[in-house]
CSV table of C-alpha atoms in Angstrom, one decimal:
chain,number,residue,atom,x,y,z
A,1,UNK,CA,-65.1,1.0,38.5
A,2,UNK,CA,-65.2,5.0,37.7
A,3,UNK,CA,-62.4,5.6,35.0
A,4,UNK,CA,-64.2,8.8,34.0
A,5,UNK,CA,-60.9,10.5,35.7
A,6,UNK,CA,-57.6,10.9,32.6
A,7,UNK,CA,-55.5,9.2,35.9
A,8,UNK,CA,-56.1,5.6,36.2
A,9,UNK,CA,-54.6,3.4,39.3
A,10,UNK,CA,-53.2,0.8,36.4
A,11,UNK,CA,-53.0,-2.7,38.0
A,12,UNK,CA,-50.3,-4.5,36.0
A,13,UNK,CA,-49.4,-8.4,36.7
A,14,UNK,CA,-46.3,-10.1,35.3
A,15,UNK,CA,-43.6,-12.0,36.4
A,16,UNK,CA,-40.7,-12.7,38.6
A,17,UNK,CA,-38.9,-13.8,36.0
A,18,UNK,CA,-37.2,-11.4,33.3
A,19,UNK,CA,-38.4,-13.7,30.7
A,20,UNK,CA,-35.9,-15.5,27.9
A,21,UNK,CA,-34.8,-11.9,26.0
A,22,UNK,CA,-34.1,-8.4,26.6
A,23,UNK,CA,-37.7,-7.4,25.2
A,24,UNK,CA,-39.4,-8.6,27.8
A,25,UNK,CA,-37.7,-6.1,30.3
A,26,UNK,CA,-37.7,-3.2,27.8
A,27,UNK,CA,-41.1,-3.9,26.9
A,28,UNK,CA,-42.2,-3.9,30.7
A,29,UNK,CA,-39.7,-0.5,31.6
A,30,UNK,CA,-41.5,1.0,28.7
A,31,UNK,CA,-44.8,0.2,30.3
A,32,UNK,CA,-43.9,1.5,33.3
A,33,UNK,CA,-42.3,4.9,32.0
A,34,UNK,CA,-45.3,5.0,29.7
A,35,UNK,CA,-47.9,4.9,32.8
A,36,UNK,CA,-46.2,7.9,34.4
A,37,UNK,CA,-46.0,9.7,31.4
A,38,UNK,CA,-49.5,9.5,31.5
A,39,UNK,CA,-50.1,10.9,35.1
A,40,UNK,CA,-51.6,7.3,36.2
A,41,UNK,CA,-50.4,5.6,39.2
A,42,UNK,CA,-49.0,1.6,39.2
A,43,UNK,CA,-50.6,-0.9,41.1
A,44,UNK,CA,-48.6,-4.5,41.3
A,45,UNK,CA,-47.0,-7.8,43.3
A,46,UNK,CA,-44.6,-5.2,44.9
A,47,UNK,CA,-41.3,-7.1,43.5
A,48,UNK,CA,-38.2,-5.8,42.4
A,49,UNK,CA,-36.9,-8.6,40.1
A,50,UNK,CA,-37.6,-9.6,36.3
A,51,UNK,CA,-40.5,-8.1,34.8
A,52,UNK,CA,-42.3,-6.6,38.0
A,53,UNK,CA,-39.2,-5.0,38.9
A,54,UNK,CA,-38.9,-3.2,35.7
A,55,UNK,CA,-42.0,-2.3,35.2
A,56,UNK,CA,-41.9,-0.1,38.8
A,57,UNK,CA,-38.4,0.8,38.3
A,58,UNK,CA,-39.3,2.5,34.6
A,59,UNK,CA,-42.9,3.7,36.1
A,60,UNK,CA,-40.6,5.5,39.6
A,61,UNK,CA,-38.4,7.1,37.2
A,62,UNK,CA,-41.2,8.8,36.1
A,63,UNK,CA,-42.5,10.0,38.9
A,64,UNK,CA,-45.5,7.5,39.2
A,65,UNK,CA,-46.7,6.8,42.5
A,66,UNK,CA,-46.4,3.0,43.2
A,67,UNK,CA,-48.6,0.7,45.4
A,68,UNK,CA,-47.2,-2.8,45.7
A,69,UNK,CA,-49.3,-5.5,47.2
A,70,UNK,CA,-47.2,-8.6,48.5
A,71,UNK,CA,-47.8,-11.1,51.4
A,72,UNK,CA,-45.9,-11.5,54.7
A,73,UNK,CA,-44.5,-14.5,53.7
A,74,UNK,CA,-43.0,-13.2,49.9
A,75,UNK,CA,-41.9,-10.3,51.6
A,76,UNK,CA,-39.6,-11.7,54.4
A,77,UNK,CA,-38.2,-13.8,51.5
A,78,UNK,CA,-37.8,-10.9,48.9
A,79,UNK,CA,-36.1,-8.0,51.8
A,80,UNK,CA,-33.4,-7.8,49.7
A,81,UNK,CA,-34.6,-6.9,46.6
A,82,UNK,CA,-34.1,-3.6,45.6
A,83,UNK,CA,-37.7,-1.8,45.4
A,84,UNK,CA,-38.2,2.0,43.8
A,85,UNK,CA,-40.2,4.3,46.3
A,86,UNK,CA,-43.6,2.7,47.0
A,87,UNK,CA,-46.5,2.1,49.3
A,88,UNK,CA,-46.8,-1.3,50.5
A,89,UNK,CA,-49.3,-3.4,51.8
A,90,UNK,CA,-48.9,-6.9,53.6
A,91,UNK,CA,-51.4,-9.3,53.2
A,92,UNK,CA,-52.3,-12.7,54.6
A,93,UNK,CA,-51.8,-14.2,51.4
A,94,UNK,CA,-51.7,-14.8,47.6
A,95,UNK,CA,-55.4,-14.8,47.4
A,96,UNK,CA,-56.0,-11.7,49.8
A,97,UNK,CA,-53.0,-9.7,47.5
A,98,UNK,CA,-55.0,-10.2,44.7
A,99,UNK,CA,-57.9,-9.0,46.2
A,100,UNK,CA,-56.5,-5.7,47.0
A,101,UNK,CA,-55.0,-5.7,43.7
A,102,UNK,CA,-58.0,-6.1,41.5
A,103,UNK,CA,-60.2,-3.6,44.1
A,104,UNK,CA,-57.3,-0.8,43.7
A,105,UNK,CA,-56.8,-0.6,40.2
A,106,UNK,CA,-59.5,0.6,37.7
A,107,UNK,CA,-58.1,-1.1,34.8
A,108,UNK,CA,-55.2,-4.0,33.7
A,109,UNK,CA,-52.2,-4.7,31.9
A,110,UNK,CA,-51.0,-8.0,32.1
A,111,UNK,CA,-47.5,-8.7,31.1
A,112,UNK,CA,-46.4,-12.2,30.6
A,113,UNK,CA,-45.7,-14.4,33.3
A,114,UNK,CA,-46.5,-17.9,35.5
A,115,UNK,CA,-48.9,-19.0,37.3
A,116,UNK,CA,-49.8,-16.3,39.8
A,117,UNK,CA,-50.1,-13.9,36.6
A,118,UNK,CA,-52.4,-16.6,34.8
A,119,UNK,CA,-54.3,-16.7,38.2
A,120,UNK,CA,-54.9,-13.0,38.3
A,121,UNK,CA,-55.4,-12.3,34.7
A,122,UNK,CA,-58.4,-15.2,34.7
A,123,UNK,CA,-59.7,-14.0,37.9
A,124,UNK,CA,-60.4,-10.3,36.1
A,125,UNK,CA,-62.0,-12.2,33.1
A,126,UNK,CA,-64.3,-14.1,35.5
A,127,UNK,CA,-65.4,-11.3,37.0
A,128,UNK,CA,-66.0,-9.4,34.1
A,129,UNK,CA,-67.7,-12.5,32.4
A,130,UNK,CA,-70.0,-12.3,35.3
A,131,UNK,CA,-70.8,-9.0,34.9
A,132,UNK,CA,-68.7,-7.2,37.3
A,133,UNK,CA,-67.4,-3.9,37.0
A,134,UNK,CA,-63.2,-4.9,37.4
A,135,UNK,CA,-62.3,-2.2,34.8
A,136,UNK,CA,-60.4,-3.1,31.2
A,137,UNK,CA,-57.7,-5.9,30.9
A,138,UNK,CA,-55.3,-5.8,28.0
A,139,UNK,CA,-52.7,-8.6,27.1
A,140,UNK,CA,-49.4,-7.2,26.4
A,141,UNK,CA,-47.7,-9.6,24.5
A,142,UNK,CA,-43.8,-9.6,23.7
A,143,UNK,CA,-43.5,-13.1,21.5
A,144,UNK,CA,-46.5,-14.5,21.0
A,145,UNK,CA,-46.3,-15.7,24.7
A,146,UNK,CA,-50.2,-15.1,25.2
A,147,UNK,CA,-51.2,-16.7,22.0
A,148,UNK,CA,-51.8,-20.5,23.5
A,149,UNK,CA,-54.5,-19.1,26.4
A,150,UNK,CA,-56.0,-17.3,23.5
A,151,UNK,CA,-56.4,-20.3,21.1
A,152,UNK,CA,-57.5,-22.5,24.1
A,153,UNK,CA,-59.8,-19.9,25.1
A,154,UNK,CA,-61.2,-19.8,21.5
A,155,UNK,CA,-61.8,-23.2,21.5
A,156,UNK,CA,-64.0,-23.2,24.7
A,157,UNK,CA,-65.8,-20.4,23.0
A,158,UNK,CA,-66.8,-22.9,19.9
A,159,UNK,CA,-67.2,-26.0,22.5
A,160,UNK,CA,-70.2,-23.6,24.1
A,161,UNK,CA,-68.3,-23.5,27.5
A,162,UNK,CA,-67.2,-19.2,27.2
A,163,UNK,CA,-69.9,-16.9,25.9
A,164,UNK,CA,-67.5,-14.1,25.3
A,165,UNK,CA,-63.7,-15.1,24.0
A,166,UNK,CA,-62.9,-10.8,23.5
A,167,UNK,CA,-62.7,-10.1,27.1
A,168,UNK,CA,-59.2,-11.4,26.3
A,169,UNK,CA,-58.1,-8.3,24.2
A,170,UNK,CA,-54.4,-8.0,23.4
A,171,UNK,CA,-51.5,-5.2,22.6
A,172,UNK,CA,-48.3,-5.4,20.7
A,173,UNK,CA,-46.7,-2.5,22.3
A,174,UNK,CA,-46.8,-0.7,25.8
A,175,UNK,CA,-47.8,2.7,24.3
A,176,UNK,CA,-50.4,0.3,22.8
A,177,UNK,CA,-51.5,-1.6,25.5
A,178,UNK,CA,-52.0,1.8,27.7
A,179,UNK,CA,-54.5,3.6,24.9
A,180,UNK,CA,-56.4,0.7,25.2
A,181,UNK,CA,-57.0,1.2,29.1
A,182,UNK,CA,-57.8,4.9,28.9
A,183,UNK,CA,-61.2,6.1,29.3
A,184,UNK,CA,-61.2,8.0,26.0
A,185,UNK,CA,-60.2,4.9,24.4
A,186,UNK,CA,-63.5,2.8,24.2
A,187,UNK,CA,-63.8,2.7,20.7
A,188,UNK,CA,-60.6,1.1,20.9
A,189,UNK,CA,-61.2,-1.5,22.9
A,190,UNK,CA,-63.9,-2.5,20.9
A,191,UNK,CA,-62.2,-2.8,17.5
A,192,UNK,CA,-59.4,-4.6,19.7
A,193,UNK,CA,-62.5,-7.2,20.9
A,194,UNK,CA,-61.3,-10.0,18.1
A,195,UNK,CA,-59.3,-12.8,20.0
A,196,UNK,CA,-56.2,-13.4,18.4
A,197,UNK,CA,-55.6,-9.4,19.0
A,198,UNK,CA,-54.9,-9.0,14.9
A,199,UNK,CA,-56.7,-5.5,14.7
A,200,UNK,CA,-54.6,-4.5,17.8
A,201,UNK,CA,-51.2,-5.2,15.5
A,202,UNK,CA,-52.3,-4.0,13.0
């Protein structure tokens, strides 16, 4: 994807939940706000609860324009959640949502979450393992919760099943995790390269 522009479309996944402390949700507002801050524009799973809801909520009060992506079926269950101004689009499904996530956005924070943030995180990789052109994708970790994907990931590396363990690249802060996405930022992203993301906290 062109990221040539200072504005990115950021696609961030995370979770539902809120996550077992406080830092999870200031870590994701701050993420948010940060985004804005930096004129880009939020792509994401179009919820307003736990971390996805923050994230939008700290990225609207900004003055970030929003695209959430969310299927029929989520959304008829989720009506009542309280969502910051936004476009949305309805999709068929999980699979289609992520779709239109990852062809949206021109690069990726990933915040942690469960199993449809694992999905979409290791879809990215794939593609850019493959060779596609899907943009950066930074880890944003809050408590080490990325560190287990990382070591396993490692490990296929030295088993000869992954060619290329940095793909997974990881941030200890927002403001971090967004000067790793920007354009101007590629020699960053290289030095960030090492797995276990101990450049990136330094």
């Amino acid at each position: 994807m062109d990221t040539s522009e200072s504005s990115l479309a950021l696609g961030v996944f995370c979770g539902f939940s809120t996550g077992p402390s406080d830092r999870y949700v200031q870590a994701a507002t701050e993420l948010g706000a940060g985004l804005a801050a930096r004129g880009h524009r939020l792509v994401y799973g179009a919820g307003g609860a736990g971390l996805m809801g923050a994230v939008a909520r700290g990225a609207a009060e900004g003055g970030a324009p929003i695209l959430g992506v969310i299927p029929e079926f989520l959304r008829a269950k989720e009506m009542n959640d309280h969502l910051p101004p936004q476009q949305i689009v309805l999709t068929e499904d999980l699979l289609e949502r992520k779709r239109v996530m990852i062809d949206r956005a021109d690069a990726f924070v990933a915040l942690p979450g469960g199993y449809g943030t694992l999905d979409e995180v290791l879809e990215v990789v794939s593609m850019a393992a493959l060779g596609q052109d899907v943009g950066p994708l930074v880890l944003l970790d809050v408590d080490d919760d990325w560190l287990p994907l990382l070591n396993y990931v490692e490990r296929l590396h030295k088993r000869g099943f992954v060619r290329d363990s940095g793909i997974l690249r990881v941030a200890r802060t927002p403001e971090q995790a967004l000067d790793m996405v920007a354009p101007a930022s590629a020699g960053a992203l290289a030095l960030a390269g090492d797995p276990q993301g101990k450049q990136a906290a330094s």
